[in-house]
Structure formats: C-alpha cells, structure tokens
PDB file of N, CA and C in Angstrom:
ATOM      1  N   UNK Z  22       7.647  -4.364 -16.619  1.00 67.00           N
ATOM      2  CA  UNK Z  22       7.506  -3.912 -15.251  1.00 67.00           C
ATOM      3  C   UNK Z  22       8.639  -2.934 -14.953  1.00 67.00           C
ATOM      4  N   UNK Z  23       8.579  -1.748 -14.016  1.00 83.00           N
ATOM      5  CA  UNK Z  23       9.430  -0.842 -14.041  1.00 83.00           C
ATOM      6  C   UNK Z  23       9.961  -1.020 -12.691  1.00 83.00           C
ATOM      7  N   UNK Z  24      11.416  -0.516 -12.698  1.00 91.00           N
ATOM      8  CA  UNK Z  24      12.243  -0.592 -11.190  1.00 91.00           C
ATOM      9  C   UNK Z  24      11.436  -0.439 -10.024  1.00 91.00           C
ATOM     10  N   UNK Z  25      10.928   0.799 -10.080  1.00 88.00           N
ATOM     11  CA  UNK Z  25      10.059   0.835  -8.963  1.00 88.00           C
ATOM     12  C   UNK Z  25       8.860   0.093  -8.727  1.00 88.00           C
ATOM     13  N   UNK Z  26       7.862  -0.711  -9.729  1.00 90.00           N
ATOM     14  CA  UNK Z  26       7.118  -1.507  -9.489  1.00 90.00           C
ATOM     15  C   UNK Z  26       7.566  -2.907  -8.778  1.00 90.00           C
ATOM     16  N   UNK Z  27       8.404  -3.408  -9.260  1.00 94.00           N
ATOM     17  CA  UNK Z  27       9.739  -4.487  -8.985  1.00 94.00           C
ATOM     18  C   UNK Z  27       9.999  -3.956  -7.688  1.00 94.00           C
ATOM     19  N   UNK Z  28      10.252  -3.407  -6.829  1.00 95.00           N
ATOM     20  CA  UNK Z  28      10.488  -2.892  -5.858  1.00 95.00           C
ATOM     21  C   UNK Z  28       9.795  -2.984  -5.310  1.00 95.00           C
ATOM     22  N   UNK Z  29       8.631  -2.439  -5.012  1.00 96.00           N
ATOM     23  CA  UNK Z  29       7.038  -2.508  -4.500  1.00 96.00           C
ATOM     24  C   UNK Z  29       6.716  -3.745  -4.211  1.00 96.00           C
ATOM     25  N   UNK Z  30       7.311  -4.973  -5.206  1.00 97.00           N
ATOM     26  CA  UNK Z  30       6.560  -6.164  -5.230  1.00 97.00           C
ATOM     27  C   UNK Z  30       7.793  -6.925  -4.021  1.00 97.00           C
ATOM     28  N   UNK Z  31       9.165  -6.521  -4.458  1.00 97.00           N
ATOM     29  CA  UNK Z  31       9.631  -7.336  -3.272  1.00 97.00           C
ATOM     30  C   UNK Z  31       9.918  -6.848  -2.045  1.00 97.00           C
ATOM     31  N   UNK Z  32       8.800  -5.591  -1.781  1.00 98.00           N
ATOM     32  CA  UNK Z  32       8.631  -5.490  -0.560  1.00 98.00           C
ATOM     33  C   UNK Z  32       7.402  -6.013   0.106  1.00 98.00           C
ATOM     34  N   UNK Z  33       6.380  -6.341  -0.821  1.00 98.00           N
ATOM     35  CA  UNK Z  33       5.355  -7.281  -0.167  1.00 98.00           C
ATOM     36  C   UNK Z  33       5.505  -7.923   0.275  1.00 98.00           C
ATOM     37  N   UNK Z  34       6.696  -9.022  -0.909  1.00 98.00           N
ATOM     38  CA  UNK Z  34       7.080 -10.306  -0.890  1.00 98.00           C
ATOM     39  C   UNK Z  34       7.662 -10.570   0.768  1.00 98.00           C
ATOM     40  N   UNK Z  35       8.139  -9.512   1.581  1.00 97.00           N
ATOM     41  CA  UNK Z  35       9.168  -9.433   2.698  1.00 97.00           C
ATOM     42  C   UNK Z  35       8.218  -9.237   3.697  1.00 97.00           C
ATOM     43  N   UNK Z  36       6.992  -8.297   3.536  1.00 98.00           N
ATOM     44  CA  UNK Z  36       6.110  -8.321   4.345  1.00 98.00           C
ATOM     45  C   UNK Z  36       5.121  -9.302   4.672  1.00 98.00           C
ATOM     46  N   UNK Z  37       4.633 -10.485   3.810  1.00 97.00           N
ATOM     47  CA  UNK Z  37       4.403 -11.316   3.580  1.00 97.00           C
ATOM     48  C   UNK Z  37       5.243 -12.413   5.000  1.00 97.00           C
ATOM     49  N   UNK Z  38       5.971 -11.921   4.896  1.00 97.00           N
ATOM     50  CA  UNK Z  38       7.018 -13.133   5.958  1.00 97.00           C
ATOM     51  C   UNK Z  38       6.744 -12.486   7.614  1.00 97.00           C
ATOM     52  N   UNK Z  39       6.281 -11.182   7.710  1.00 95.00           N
ATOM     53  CA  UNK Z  39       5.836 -11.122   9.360  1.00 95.00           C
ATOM     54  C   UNK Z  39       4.589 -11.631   9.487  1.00 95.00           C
ATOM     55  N   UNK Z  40       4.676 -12.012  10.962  1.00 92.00           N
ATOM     56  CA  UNK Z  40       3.995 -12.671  11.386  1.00 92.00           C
ATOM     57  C   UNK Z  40       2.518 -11.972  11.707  1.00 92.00           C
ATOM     58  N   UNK Z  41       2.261 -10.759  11.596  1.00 94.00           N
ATOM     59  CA  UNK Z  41       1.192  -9.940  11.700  1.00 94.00           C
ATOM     60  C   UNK Z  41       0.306  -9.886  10.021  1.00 94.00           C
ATOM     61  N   UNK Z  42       1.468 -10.217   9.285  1.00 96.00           N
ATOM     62  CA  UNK Z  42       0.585  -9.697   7.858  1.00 96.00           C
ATOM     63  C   UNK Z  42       0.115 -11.138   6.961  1.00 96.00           C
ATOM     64  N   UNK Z  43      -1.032 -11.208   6.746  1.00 96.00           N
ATOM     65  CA  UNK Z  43      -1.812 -12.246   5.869  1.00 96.00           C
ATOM     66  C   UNK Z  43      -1.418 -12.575   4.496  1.00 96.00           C
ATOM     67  N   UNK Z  44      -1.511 -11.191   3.968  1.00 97.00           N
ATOM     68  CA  UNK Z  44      -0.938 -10.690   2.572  1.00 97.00           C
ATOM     69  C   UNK Z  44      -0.736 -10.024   2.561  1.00 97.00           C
ATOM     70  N   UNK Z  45       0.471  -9.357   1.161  1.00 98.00           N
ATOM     71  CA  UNK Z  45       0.331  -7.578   0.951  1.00 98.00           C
ATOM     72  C   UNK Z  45       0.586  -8.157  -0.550  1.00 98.00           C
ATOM     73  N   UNK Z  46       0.107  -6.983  -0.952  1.00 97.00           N
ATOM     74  CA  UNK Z  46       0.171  -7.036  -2.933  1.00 97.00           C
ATOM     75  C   UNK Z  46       0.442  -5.707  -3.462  1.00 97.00           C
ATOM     76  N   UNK Z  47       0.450  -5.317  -4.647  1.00 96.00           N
ATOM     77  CA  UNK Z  47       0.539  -3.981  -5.603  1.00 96.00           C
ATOM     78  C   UNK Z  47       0.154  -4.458  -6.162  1.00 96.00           C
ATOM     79  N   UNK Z  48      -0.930  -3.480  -6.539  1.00 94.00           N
ATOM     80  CA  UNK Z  48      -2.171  -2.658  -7.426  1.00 94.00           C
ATOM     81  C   UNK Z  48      -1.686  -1.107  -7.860  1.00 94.00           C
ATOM     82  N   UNK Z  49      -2.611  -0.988  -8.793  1.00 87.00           N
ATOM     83  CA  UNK Z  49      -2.451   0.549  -9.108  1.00 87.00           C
ATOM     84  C   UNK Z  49      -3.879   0.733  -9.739  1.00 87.00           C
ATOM     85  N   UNK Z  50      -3.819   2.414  -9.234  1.00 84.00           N
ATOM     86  CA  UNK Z  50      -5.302   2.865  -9.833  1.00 84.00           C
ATOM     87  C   UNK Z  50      -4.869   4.023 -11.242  1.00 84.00           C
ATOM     88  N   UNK Z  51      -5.660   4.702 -10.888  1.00 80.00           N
ATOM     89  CA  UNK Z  51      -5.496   5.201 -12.518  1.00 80.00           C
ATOM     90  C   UNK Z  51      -4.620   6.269 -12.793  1.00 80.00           C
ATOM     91  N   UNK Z  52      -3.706   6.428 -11.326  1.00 81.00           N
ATOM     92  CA  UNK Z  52      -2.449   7.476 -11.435  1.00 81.00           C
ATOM     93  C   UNK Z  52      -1.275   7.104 -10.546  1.00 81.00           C
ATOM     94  N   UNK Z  53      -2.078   5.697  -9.702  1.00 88.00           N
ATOM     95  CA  UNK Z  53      -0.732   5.276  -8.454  1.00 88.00           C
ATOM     96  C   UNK Z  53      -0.671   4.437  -8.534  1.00 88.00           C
ATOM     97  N   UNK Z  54       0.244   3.738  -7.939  1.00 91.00           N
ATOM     98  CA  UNK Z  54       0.777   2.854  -7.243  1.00 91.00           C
ATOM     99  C   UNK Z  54       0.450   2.220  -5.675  1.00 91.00           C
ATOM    100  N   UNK Z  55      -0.269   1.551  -5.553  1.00 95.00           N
ATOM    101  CA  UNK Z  55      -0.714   1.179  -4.041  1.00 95.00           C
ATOM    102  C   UNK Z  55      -0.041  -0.140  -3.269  1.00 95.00           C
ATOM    103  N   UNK Z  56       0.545   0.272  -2.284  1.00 97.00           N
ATOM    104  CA  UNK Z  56       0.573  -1.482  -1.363  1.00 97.00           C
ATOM    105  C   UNK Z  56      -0.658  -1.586  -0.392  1.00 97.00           C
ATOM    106  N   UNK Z  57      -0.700  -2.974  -0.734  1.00 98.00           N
ATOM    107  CA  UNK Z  57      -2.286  -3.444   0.449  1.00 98.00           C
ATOM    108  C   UNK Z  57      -1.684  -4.204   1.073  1.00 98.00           C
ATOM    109  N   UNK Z  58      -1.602  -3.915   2.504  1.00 98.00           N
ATOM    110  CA  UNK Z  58      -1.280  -5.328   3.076  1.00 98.00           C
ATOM    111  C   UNK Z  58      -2.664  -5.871   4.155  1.00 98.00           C
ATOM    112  N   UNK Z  59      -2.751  -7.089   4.314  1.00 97.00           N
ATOM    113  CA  UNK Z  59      -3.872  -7.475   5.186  1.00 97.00           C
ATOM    114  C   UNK Z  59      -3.260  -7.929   6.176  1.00 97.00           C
ATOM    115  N   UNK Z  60      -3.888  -7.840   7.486  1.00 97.00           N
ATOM    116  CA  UNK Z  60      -3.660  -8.185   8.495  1.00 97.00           C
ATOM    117  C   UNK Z  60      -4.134  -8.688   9.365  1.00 97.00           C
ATOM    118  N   UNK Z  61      -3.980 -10.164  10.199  1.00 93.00           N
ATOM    119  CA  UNK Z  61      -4.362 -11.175  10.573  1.00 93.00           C
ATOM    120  C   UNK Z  61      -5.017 -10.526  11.915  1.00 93.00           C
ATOM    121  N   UNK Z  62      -6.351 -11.700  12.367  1.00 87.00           N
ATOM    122  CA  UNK Z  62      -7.417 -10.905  13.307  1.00 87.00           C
ATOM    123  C   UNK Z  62      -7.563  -9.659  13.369  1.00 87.00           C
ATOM    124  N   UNK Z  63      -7.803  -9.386  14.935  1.00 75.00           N
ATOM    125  CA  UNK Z  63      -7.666  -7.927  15.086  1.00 75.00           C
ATOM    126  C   UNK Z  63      -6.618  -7.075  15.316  1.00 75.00           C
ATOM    127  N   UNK Z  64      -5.194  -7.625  14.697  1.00 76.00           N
ATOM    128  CA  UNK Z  64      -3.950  -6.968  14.561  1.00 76.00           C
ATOM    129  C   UNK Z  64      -4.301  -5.868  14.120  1.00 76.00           C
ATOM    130  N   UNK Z  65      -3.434  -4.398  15.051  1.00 85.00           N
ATOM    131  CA  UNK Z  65      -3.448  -3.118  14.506  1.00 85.00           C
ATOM    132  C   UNK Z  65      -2.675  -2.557  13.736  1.00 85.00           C
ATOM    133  N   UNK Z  66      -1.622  -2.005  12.806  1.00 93.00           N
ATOM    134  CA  UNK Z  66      -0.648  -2.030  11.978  1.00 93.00           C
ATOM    135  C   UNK Z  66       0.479  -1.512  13.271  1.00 93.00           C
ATOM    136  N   UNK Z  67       1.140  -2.872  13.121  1.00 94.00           N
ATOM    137  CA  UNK Z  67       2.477  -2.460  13.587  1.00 94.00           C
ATOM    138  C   UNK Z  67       3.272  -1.594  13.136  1.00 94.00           C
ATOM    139  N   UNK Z  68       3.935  -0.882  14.397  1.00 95.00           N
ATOM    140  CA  UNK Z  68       4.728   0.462  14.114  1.00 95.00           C
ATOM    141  C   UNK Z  68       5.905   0.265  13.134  1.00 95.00           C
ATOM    142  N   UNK Z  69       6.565  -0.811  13.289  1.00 95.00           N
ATOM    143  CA  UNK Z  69       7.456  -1.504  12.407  1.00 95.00           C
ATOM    144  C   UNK Z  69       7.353  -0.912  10.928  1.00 95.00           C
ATOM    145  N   UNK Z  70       5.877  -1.768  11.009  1.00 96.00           N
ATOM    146  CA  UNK Z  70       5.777  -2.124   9.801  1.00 96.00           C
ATOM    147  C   UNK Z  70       4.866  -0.473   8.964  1.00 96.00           C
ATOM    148  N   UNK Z  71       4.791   0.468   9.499  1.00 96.00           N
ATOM    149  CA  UNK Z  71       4.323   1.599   8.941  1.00 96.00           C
ATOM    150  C   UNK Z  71       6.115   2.171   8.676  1.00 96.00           C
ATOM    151  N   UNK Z  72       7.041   1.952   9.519  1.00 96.00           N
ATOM    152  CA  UNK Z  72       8.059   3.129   9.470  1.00 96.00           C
ATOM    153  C   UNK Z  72       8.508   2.054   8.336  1.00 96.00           C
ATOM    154  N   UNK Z  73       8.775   1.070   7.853  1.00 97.00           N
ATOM    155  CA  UNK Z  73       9.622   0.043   6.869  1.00 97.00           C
ATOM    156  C   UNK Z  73       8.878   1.091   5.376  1.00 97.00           C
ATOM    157  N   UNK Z  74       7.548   0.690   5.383  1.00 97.00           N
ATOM    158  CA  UNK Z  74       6.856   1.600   4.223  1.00 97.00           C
ATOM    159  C   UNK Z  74       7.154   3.347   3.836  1.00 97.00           C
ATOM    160  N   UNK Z  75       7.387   3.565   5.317  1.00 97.00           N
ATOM    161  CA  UNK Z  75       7.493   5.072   4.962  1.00 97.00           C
ATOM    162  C   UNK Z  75       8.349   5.650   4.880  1.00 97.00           C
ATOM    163  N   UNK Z  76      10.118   4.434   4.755  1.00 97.00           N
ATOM    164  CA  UNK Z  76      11.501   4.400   4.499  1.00 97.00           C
ATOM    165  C   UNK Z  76      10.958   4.114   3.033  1.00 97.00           C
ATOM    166  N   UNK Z  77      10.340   3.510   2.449  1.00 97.00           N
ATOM    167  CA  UNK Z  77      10.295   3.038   1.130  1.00 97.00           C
ATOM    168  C   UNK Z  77       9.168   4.212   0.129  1.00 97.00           C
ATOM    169  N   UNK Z  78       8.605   5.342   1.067  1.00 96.00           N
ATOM    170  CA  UNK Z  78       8.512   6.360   0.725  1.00 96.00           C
ATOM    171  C   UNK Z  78       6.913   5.440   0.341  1.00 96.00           C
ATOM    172  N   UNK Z  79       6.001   5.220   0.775  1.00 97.00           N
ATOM    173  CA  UNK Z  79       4.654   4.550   1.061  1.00 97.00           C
ATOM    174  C   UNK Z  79       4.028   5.441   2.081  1.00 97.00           C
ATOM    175  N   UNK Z  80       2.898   6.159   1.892  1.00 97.00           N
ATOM    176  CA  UNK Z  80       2.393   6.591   2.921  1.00 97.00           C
ATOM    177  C   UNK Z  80       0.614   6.286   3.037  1.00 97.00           C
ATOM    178  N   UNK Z  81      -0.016   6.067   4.176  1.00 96.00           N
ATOM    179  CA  UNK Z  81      -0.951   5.618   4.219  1.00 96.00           C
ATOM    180  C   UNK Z  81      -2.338   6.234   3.117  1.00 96.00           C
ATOM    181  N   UNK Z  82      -3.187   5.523   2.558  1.00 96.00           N
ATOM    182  CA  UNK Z  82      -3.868   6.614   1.506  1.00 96.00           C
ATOM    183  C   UNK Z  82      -4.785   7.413   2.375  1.00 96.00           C
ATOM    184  N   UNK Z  83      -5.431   7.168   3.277  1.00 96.00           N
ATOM    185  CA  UNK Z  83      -6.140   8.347   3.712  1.00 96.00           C
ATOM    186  C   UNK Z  83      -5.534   9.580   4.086  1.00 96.00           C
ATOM    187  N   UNK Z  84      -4.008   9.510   4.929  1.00 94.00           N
ATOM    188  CA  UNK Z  84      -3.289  10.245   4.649  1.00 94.00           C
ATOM    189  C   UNK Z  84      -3.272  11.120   3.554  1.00 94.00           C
ATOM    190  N   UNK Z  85      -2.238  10.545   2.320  1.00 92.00           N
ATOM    191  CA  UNK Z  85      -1.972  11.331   1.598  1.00 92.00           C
ATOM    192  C   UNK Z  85      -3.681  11.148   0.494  1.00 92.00           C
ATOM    193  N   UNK Z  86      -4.381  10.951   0.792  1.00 92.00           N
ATOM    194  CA  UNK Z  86      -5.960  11.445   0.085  1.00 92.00           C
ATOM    195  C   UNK Z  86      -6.541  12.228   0.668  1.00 92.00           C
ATOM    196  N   UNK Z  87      -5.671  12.827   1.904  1.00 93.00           N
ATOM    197  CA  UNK Z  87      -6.491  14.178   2.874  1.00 93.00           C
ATOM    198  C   UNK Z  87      -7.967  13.681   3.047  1.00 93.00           C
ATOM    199  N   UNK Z  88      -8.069  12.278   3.666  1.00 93.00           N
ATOM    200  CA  UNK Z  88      -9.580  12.249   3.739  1.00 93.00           C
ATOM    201  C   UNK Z  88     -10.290  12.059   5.647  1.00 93.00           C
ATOM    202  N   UNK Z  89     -11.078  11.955   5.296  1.00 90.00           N
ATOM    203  CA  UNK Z  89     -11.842  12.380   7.470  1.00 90.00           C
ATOM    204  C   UNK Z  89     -11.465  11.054   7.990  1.00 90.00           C
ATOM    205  N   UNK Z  90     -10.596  10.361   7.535  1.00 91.00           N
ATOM    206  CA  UNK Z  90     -10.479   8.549   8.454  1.00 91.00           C
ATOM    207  C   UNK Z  90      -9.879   9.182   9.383  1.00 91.00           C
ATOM    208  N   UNK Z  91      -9.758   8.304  10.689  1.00 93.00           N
ATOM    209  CA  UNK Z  91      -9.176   8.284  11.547  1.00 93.00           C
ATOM    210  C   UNK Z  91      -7.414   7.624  11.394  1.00 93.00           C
ATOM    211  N   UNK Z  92      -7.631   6.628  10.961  1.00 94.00           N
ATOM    212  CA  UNK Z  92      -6.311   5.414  10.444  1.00 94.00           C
ATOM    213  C   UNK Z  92      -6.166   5.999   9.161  1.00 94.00           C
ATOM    214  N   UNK Z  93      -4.627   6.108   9.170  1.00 95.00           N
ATOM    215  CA  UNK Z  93      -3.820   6.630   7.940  1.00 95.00           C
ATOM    216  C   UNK Z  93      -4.006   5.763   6.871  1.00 95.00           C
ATOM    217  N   UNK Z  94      -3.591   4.618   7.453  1.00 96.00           N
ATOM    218  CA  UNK Z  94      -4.530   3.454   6.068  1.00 96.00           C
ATOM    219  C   UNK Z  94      -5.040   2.528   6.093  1.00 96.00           C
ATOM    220  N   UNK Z  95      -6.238   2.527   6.920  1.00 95.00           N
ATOM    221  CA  UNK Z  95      -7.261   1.709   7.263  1.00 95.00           C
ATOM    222  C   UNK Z  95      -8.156   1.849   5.754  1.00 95.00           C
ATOM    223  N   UNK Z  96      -7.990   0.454   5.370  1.00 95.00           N
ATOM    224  CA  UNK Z  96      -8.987   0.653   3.754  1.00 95.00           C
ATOM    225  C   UNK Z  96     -10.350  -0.314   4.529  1.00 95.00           C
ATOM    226  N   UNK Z  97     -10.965  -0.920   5.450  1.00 94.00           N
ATOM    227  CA  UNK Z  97     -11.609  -1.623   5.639  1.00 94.00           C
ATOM    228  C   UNK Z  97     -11.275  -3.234   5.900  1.00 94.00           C
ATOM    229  N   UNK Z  98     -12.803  -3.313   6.342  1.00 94.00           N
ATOM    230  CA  UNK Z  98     -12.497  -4.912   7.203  1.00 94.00           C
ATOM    231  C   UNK Z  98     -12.991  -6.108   6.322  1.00 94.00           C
ATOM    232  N   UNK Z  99     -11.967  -7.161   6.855  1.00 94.00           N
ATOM    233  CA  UNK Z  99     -11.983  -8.304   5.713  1.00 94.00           C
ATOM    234  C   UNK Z  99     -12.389  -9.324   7.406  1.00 94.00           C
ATOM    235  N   UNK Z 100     -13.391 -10.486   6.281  1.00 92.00           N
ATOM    236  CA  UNK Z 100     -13.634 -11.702   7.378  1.00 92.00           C
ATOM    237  C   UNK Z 100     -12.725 -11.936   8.904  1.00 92.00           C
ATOM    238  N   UNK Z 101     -11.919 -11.819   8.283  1.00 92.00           N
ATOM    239  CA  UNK Z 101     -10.587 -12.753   9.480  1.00 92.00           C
ATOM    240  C   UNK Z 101      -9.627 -11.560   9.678  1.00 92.00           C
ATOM    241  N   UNK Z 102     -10.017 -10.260   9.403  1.00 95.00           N
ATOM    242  CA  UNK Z 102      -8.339  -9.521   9.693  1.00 95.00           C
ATOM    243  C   UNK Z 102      -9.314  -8.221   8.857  1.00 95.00           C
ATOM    244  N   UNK Z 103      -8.005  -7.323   9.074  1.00 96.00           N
ATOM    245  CA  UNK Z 103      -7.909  -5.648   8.328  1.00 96.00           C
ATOM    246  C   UNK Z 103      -7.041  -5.761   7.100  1.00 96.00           C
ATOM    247  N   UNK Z 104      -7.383  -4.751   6.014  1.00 97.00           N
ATOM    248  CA  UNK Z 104      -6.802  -3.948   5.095  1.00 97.00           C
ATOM    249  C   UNK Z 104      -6.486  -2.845   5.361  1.00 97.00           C
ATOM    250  N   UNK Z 105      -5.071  -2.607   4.621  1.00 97.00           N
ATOM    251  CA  UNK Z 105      -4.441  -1.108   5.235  1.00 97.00           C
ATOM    252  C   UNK Z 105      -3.833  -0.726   3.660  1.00 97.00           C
ATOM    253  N   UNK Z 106      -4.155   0.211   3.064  1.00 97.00           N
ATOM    254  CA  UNK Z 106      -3.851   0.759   1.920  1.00 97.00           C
ATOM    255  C   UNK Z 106      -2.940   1.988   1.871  1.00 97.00           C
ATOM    256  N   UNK Z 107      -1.655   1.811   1.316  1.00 97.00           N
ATOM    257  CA  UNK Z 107      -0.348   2.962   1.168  1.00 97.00           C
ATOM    258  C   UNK Z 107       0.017   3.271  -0.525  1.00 97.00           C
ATOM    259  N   UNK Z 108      -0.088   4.567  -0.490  1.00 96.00           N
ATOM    260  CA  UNK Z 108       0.473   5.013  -1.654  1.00 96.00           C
ATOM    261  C   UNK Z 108       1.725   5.121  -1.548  1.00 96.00           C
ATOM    262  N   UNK Z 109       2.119   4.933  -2.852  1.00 94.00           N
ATOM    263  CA  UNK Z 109       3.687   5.429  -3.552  1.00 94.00           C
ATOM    264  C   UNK Z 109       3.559   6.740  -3.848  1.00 94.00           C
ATOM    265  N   UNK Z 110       4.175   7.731  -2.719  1.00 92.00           N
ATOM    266  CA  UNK Z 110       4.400   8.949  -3.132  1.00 92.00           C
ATOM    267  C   UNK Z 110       5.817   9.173  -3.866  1.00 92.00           C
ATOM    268  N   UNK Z 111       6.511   8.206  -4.524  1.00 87.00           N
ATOM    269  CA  UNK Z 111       7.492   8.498  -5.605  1.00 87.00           C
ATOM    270  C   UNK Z 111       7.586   8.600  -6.151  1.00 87.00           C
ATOM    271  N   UNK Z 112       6.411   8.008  -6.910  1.00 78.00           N
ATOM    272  CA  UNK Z 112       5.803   7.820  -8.400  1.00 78.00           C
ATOM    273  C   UNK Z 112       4.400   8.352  -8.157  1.00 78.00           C
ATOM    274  N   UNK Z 113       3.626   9.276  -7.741  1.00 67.00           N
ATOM    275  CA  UNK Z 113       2.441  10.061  -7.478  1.00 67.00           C
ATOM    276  C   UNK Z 113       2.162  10.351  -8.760  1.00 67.00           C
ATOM    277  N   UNK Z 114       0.825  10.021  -9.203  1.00 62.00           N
ATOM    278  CA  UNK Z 114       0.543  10.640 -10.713  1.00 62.00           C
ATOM    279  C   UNK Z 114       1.303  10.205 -11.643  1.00 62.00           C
ATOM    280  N   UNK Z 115       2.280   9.415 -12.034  1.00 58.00           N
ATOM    281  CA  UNK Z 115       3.270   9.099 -12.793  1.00 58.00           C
ATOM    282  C   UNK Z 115       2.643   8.009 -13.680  1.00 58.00           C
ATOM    283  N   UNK Z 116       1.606   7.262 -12.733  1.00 54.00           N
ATOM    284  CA  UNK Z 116       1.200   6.069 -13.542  1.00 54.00           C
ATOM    285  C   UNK Z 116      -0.202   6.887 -14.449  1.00 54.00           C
ATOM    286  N   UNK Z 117      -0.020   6.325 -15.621  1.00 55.00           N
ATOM    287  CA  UNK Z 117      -1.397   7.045 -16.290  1.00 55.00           C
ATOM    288  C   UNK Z 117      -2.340   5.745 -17.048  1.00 55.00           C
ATOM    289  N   UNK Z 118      -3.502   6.181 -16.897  1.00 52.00           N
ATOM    290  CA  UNK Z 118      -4.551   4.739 -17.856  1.00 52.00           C
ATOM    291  C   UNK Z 118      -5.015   5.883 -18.732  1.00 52.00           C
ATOM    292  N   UNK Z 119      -5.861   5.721 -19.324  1.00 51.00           N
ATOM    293  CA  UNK Z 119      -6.335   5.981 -20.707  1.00 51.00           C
ATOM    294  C   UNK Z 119      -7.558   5.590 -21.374  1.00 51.00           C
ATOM    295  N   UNK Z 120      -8.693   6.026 -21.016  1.00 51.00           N
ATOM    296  CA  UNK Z 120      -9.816   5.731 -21.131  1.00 51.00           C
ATOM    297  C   UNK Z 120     -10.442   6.021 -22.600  1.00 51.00           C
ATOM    298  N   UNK Z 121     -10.962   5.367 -23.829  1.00 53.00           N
ATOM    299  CA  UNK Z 121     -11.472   5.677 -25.002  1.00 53.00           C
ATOM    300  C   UNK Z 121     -12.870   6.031 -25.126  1.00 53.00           C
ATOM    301  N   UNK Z 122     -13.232   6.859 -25.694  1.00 52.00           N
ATOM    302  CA  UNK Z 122     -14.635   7.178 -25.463  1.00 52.00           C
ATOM    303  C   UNK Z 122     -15.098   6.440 -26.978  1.00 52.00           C
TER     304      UNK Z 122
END
C-alpha cells in the first residue's frame, strides 16, 4: 500500500466518526483513486466535510469528470442515505490496471 493510499484510508477512518457520515471507503478505478463517503438520511454534504477533502486535495468526481450533475459529488442514492464520490487529484492517472487481451 502506498503513502498516499494509507492516507486516503485514515481519512475515511476520521470521517467515519462524524455524525453525518454512515461510511466512507477507498476504491480505485483504472487510473484513480476515489473516496466514497455515504451519508445518513437525507443529509446534504456538509460544508465541513467538502473543505476537510479539498485540504486533502479530493475533489468531487463530477467536478473534476466535467460532467452535467448538478452536485460536485453526488454518485447516487442508497436505501437510507446518499453517496458522494471524490477524486484524488494528487495522484490523477498515476494509478494504472492492465488489461490482457
């Protein structure tokens, strides 16, 4: 696991402890690094908790995916609460997979 993944994880681990967030985890897709955090009922992402991520250089993925959402990282709705999905723009593209044909 690399510094910055380790990093990522014990900032979940911290987000995890407000009282607005259900879960948060790291994932990665096939060039990033992502934090998910979920969020309990119809909690909206606290301001807090966007500026903590975007000190840790996390920015929402629709954001930085330039895509038509309204919410910077609104990834969709779960039973009991929201998903909010942030890239690691520190490591952008850095992570690579490798597909065999």
């Amino acid at each position: 696991m690399s510094d910055r993944e380790e990093t990522l994880r014990e900032l979940a681990a911290r987000l995890c402890e407000k009282e607005a967030v259900a879960d948060a985890f790291v994932a990665k897709s096939f060039t990033d690094h992502h934090l998910l955090v979920d969020l309990e009922g119809g909690e909206s992402m606290p301001t807090e908790i966007r500026e903590l991520l975007a000190a840790h250089d996390l920015r929402g993925a629709n954001a930085e995916y330039d895509t038509d959402a309204d919410d910077p990282s609104f990834a969709g709705d779960l039973e009991d609460g929201t998903r909010h999905q942030f890239v690691d723009t520190e490591t952008r593209g850095d992570h690579q997979s490798y597909v065999v044909d």
